[in-house]
XYZ file of C-alpha atoms in Angstrom:
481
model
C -59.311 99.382 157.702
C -62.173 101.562 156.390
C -64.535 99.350 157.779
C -63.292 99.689 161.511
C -65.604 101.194 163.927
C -63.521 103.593 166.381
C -63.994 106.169 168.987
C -64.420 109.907 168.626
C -60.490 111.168 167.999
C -58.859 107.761 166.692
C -57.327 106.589 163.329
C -56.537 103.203 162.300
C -53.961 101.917 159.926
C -53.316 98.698 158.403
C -49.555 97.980 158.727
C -49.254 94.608 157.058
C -51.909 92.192 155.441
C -50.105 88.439 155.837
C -49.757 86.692 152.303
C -52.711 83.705 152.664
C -50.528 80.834 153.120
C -46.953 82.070 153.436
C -46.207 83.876 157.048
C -49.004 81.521 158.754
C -51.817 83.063 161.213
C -50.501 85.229 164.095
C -51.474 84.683 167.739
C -49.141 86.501 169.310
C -47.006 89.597 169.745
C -44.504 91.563 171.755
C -42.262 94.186 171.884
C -38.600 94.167 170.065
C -35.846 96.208 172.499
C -35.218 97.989 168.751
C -38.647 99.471 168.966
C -40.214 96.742 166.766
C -42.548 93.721 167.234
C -42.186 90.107 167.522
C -45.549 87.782 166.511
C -45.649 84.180 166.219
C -47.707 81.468 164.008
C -50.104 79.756 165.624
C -48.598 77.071 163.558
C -45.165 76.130 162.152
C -44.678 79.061 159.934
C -42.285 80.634 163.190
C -41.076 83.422 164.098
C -41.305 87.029 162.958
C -39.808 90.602 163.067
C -41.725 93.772 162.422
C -40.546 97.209 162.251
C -43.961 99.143 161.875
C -43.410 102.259 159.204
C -43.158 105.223 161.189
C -46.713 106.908 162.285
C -48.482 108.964 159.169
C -46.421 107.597 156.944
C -48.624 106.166 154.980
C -46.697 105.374 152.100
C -43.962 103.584 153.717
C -43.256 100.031 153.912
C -42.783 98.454 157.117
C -39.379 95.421 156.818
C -41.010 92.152 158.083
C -38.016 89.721 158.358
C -38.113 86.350 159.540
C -36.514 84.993 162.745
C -33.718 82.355 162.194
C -34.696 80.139 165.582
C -36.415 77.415 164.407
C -39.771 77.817 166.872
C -42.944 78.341 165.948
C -46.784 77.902 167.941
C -46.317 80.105 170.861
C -49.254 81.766 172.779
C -46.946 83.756 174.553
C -43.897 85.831 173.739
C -41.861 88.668 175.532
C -38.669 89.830 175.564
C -36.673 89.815 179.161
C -33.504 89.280 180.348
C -31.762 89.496 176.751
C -33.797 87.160 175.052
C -37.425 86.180 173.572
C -39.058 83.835 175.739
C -41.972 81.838 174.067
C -44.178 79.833 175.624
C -45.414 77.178 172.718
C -48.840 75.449 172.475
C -48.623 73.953 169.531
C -46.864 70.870 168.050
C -44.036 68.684 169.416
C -42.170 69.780 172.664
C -44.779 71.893 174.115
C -43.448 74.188 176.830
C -41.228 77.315 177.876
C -38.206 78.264 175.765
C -35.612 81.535 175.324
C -34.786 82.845 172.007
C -31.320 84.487 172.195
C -28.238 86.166 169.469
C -25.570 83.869 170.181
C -23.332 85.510 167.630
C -24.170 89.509 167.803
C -25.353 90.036 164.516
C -28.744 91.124 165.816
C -30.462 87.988 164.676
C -32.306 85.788 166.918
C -30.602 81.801 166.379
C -30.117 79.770 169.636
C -32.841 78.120 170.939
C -32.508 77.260 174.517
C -35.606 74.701 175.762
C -36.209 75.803 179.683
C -39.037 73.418 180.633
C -41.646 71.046 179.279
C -44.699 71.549 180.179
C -48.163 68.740 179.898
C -50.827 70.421 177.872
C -50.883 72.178 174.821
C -53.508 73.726 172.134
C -55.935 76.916 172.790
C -56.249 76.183 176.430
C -52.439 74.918 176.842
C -49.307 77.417 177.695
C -49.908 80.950 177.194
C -48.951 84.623 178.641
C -45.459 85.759 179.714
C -44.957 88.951 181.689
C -42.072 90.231 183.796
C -42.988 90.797 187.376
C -43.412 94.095 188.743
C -40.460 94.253 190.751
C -38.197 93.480 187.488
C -36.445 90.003 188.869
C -38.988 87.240 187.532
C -41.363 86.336 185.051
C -45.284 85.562 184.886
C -46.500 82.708 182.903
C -50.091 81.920 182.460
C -51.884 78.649 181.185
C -55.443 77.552 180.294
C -57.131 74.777 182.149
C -55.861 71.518 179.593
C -52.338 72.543 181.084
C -50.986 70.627 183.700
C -48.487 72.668 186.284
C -44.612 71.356 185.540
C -42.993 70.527 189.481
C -43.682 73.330 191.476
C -41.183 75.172 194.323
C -44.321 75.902 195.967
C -47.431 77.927 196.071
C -48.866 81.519 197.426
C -52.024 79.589 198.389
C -51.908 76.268 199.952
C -51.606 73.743 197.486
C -53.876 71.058 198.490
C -56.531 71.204 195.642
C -59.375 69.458 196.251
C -62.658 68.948 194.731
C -65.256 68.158 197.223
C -68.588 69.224 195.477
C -71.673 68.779 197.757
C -73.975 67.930 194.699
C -72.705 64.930 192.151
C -70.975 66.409 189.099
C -72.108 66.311 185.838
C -69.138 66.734 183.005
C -70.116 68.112 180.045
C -72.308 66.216 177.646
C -69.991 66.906 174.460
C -66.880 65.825 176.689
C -65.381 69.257 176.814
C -62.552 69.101 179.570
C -64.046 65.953 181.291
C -61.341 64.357 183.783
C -59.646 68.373 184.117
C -59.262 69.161 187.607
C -58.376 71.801 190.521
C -56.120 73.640 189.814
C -57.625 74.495 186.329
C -55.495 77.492 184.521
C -53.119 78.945 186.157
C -50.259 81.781 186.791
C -47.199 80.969 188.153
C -43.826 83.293 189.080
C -40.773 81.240 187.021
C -37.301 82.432 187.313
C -35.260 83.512 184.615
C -34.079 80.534 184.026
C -37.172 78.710 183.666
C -36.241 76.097 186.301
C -38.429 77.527 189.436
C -42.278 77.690 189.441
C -44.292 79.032 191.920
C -48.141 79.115 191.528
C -49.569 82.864 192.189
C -52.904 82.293 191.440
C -55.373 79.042 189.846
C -59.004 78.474 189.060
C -59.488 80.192 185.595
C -60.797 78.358 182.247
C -58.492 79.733 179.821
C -56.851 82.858 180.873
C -54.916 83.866 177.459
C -53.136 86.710 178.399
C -51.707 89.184 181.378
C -51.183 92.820 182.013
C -50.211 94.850 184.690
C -50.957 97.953 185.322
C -48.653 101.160 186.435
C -49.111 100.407 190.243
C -47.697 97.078 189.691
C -51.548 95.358 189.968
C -51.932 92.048 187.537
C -55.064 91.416 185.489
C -56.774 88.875 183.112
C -59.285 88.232 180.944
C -60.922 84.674 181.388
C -63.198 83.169 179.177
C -66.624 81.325 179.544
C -67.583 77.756 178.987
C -69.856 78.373 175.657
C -71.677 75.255 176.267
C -73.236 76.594 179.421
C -75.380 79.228 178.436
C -78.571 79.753 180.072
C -77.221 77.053 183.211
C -77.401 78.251 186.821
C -73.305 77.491 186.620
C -72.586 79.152 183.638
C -69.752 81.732 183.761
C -69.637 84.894 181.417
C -65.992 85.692 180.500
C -64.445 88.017 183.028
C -61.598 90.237 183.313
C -60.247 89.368 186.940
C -57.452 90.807 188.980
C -55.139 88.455 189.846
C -54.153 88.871 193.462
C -51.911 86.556 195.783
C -52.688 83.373 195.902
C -56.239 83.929 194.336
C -58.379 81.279 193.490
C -61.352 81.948 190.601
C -63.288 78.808 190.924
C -63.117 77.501 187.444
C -64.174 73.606 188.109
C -64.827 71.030 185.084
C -68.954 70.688 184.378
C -71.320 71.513 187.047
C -68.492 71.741 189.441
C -68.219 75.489 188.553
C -67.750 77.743 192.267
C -70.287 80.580 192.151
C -69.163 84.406 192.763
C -70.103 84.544 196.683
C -67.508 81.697 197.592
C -65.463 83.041 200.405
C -62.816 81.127 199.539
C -62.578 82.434 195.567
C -62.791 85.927 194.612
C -64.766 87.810 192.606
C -64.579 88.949 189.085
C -63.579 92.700 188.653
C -66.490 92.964 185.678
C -68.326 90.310 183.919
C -68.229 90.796 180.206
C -70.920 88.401 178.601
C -70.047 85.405 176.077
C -67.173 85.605 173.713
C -63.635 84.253 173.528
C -61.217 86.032 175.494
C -57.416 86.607 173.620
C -54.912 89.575 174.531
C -54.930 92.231 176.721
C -53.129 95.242 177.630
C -53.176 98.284 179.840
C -52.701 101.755 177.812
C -49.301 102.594 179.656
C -47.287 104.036 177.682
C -50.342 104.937 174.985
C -49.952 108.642 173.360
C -54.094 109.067 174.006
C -55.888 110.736 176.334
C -55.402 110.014 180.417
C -58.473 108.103 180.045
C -57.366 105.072 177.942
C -53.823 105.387 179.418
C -55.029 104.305 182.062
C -57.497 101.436 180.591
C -56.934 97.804 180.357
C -57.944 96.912 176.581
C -59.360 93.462 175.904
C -59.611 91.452 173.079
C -62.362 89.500 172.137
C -61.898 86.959 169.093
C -65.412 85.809 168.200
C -66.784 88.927 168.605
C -64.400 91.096 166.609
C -63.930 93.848 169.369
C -61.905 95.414 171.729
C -62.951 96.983 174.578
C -61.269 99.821 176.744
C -62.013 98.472 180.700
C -61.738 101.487 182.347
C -60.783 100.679 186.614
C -61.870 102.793 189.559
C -59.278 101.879 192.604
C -61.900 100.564 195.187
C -60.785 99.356 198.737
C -57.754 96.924 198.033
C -59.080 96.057 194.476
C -61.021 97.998 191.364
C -64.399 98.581 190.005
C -64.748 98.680 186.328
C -66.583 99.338 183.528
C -66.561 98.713 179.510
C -66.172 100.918 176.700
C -66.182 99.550 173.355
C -62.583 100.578 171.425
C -62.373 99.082 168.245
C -64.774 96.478 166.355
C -65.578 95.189 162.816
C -66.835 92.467 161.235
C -65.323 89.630 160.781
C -62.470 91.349 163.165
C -60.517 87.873 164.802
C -58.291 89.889 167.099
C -55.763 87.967 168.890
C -52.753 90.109 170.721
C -51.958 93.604 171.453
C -48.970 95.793 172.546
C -48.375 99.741 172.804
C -46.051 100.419 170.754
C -42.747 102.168 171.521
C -44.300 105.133 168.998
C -47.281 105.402 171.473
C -49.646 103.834 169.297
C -51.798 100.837 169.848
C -51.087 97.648 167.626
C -53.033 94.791 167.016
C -53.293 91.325 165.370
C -55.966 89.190 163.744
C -55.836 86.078 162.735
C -55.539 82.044 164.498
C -56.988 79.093 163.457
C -55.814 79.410 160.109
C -57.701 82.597 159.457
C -55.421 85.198 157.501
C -53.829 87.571 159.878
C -53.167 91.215 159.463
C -51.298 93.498 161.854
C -53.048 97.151 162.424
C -52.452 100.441 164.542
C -54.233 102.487 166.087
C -53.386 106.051 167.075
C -55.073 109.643 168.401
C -55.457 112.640 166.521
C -57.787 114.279 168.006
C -57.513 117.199 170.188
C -57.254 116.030 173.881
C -54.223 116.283 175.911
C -51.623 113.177 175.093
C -48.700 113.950 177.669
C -48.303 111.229 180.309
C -51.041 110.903 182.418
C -51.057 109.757 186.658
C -53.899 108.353 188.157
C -55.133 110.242 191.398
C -55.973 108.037 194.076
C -57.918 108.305 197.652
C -55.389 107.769 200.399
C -58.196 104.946 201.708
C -57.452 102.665 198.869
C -53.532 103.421 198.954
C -53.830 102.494 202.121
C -55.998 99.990 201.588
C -53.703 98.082 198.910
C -50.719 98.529 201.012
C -53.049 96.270 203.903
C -53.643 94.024 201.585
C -49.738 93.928 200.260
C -49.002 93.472 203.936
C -51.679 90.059 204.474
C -49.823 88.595 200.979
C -45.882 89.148 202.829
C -47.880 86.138 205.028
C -48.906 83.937 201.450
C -46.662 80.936 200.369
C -44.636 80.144 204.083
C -44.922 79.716 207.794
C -44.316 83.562 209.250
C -44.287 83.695 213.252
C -46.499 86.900 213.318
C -48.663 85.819 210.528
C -51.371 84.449 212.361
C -51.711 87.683 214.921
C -51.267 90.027 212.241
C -54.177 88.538 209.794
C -56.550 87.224 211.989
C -58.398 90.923 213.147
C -58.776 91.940 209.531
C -60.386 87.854 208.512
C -63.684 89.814 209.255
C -62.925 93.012 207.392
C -65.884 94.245 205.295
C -63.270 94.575 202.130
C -63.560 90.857 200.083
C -60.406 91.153 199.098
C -58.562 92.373 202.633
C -60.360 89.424 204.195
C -59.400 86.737 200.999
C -55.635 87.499 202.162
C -56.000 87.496 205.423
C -57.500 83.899 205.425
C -54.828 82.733 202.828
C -52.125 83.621 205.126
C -53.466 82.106 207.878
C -54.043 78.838 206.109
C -50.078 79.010 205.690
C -49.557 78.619 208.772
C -49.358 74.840 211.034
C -53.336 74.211 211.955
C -52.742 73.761 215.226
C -51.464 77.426 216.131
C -55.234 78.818 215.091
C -57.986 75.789 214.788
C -58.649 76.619 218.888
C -59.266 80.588 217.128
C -61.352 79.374 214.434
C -63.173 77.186 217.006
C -64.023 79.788 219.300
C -64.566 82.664 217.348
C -67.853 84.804 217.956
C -67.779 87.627 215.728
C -70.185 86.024 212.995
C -67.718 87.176 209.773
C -64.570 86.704 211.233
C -65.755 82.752 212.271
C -66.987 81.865 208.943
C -63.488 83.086 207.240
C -61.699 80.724 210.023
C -64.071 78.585 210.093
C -63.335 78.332 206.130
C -59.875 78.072 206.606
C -60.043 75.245 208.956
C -62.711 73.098 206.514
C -59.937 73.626 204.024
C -56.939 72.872 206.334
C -58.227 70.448 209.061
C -58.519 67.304 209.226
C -61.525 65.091 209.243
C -61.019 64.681 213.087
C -62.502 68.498 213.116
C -65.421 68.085 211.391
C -67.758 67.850 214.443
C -66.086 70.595 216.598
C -66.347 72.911 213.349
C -70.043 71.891 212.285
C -70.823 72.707 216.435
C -69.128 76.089 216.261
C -71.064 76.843 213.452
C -74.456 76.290 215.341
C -73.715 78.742 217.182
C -75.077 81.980 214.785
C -78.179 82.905 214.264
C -78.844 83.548 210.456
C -81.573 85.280 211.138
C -79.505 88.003 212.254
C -76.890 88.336 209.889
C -76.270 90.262 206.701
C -76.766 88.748 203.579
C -72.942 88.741 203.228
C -72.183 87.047 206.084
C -74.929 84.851 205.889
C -74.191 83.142 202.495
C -70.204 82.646 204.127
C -71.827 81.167 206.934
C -73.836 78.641 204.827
């Protein structure tokens, strides 16, 4: 722990150092409702329960017990809805499952199985996170995981992957045959029985967080391999908005920033490998890094604190490095119910150690709320009102979205096209067709490339013709093209 680099103000302590061989290598944690922590093995070792000595006690001992449920490999845990759901990636029956007391002696012993799911490994089943409004559950999943039956989709789930220029997989045969819709999040019930895709195109998105005005973000990776390609990708952290697409596509198939029809990162990171992430809510440090979304990056050894500016309906960011050291294989993260910041290292075998990290310096500590502009409020409440429109046909939907399909704010104008693609073709191609303001067309025009039918094709390539790109902005000009 000596050997951690840290910020101005912050301690580290090492809680537990895993016994090489006997508890496994952890890959993931969450919260206990007793105040504790749950982590799983990467591999069969299973299950276990941490109650973290209490802060500047150094000389205590914190009780690490092991979980009866026989489950083990999950790349995702979190406790909802009176149980521990854990999404496994490794071994035999790959897939979502709920960890629950079924006798009330406080241990966990029933294992209920809630859906299989195709794909499995370190780009296979991942995240879980409840949803912001309390009644549902997010579940994330790197790009070798197929989606289990779906009730339906936020974005129209016609995947396609019509590359003008011929593909070229990767020469090692990384991911070659892995297609739209790459990794995705989906809303699932409690029950694990309903899935309903939120948002697709990512590599391997390990892990979710939300922060306190109810916004979801990620932390992507990069495909390694690529360096120094016109299509490489760094790792990003992303925010993950209604029926968002991110453009991950297998080889040279990659979508670049500027597509229309994906969005943008929030702030590219450079190469590493992307594990957990976490917003400080809930963090006894200063306003600051409550407000931060920290990031873990495995190969790297570090954490960064990616502090967001609200901007329009989305964020700008920027990085701060947190915590580092070398070697420092950091895979998951939680705050605490003490206020302090806990992390893992380990996976792939490597032995795995669980430390905190707390402030004791002399900044204020006190809950902090973030100030915003009444444009972005407003802003993010437009863009709320465009996603009411995602994953059905709405009668107004088409009205309400299509004056804002030209709106100067990416991601305003991302949901205003997605809910018009909801709706039946024929109640906007005539729009699309016509269209003359130069933005607004090549969002419609978008939308009907991506809806139509080939029957369209002229008509839309004719309506096109009709802008001078000489005389556009550089924006509108590349959605044009």
């Amino acid at each position: 722990v000596e050997d951690l680099k840290l910020l101005p103000g912050f301690k580290a302590e090492l809680i537990y150092s895993v016994p090489k061989g006997q508890q496994g290598s952890w890959v993931s944690m969450t919260n206990a409702p007793d105040g504790g922590l749950f982590v799983s093995d990467q591999g069969d070792a299973g299950i276990f329960h941490i109650m973290p000595a209490t802060l500047g006690t150094a000389e205590a001992k914190s009780a690490i017990t092991s979980v009866p449920a026989q489950i083990s490999g999950a790349h995702g845990l979190y406790w909802a809805f009176d149980g521990l759901y854990a999404h496994k990636s490794e071994g035999e029956n790959k897939g979502l499952y709920k960890v629950t007391d079924s006798t009330g002696d406080g241990d966990l012993d029933n294992v209920d199985f809630l859906m299989p799911i195709d794909g499995g490994g370190e780009h296979g089943p991942h995240a879980i996170l409840k949803t912001a409004d309390g009644e549902a559950l997010y579940i994330a999943a790197g790009n070798h995981t197929y989606l289990p039956e779906i009730s339906g989709s936020q974005a129209p789930s016609n995947w396609g992957e019509d590359l003008l220029l011929p593909r070229r997989w990767d020469p090692s045969g990384h991911a070659k045959g892995r297609m739209a819709p790459g990794g995705w999040i989906c809303r699932v019930t409690p029950d694990g029985k309903d899935w309903h895709v939120i948002s697709s195109g990512y590599r391997n998105e390990y892990d979710i967080a939300m922060n306190p005005e109810g916004e979801l973000f990620t932390f992507d990776a990069d495909m390694e391999y690529d360096t120094g390609m016109k299509w490489y990708r760094p790792t990003r952290v992303s925010h993950v908005v209604s029926g968002s697409e991110l453009g991950w596509r297998g080889g040279t198939g990659k979508w670049l920033d500027y597509f229309e029809d994906s969005n943008p990162p929030t702030l590219d990171i450079g190469p590493g490998s992307p594990t957990g992430v976490v917003f400080g809510t809930g963090a006894k440090f200063p306003a600051k890094y409550q407000h931060a979304l920290f990031i873990l990056d495995w190969t790297f050894g570090t954490i960064h604190a990616v502090h967001m500016t609200p901007s329009g309906a989305s964020y700008e960011a920027v990085k701060e490095e947190f915590v580092s050291g070398v070697p420092l294989p950091v895979t998951d993260s939680v705050i605490g119910a003490d206020g302090a910041f806990y992390f893992t290292v380990g996976g792939r075998g490597l032995q795995s150690a669980l430390y905190r990290v707390y402030y004791a310096g002399d900044e204020p500590t006190e809950a902090a709320t973030r100030k915003e502009s009444k444009k972005t409020v407003k802003a993010r409440a437009l863009r709320h009102k465009l996603e009411a429109f995602h994953g059905g046909v709405h009668a107004d939907a088409v009205e309400t979205a299509w004056e804002h399909m030209g709106s100067t704010d990416r991601f305003i104008r991302f949901a205003a096209r997605i809910a018009v693609e909801n709706q039946p073709v024929d109640e906007w191609s005539a729009l699309a067709l016509n269209e003359t303001d130069p933005m607004t067309a090549s969002l419609a025009l978008i939308a009907l490339s991506r809806q139509g039918d080939a029957s369209l094709q002229g008509d839309l390539i004719e309506a096109l013709g009709r802008f001078n790109l000489t005389k556009t902005d550089e924006t509108t000009t590349l959605a044009l093209l």
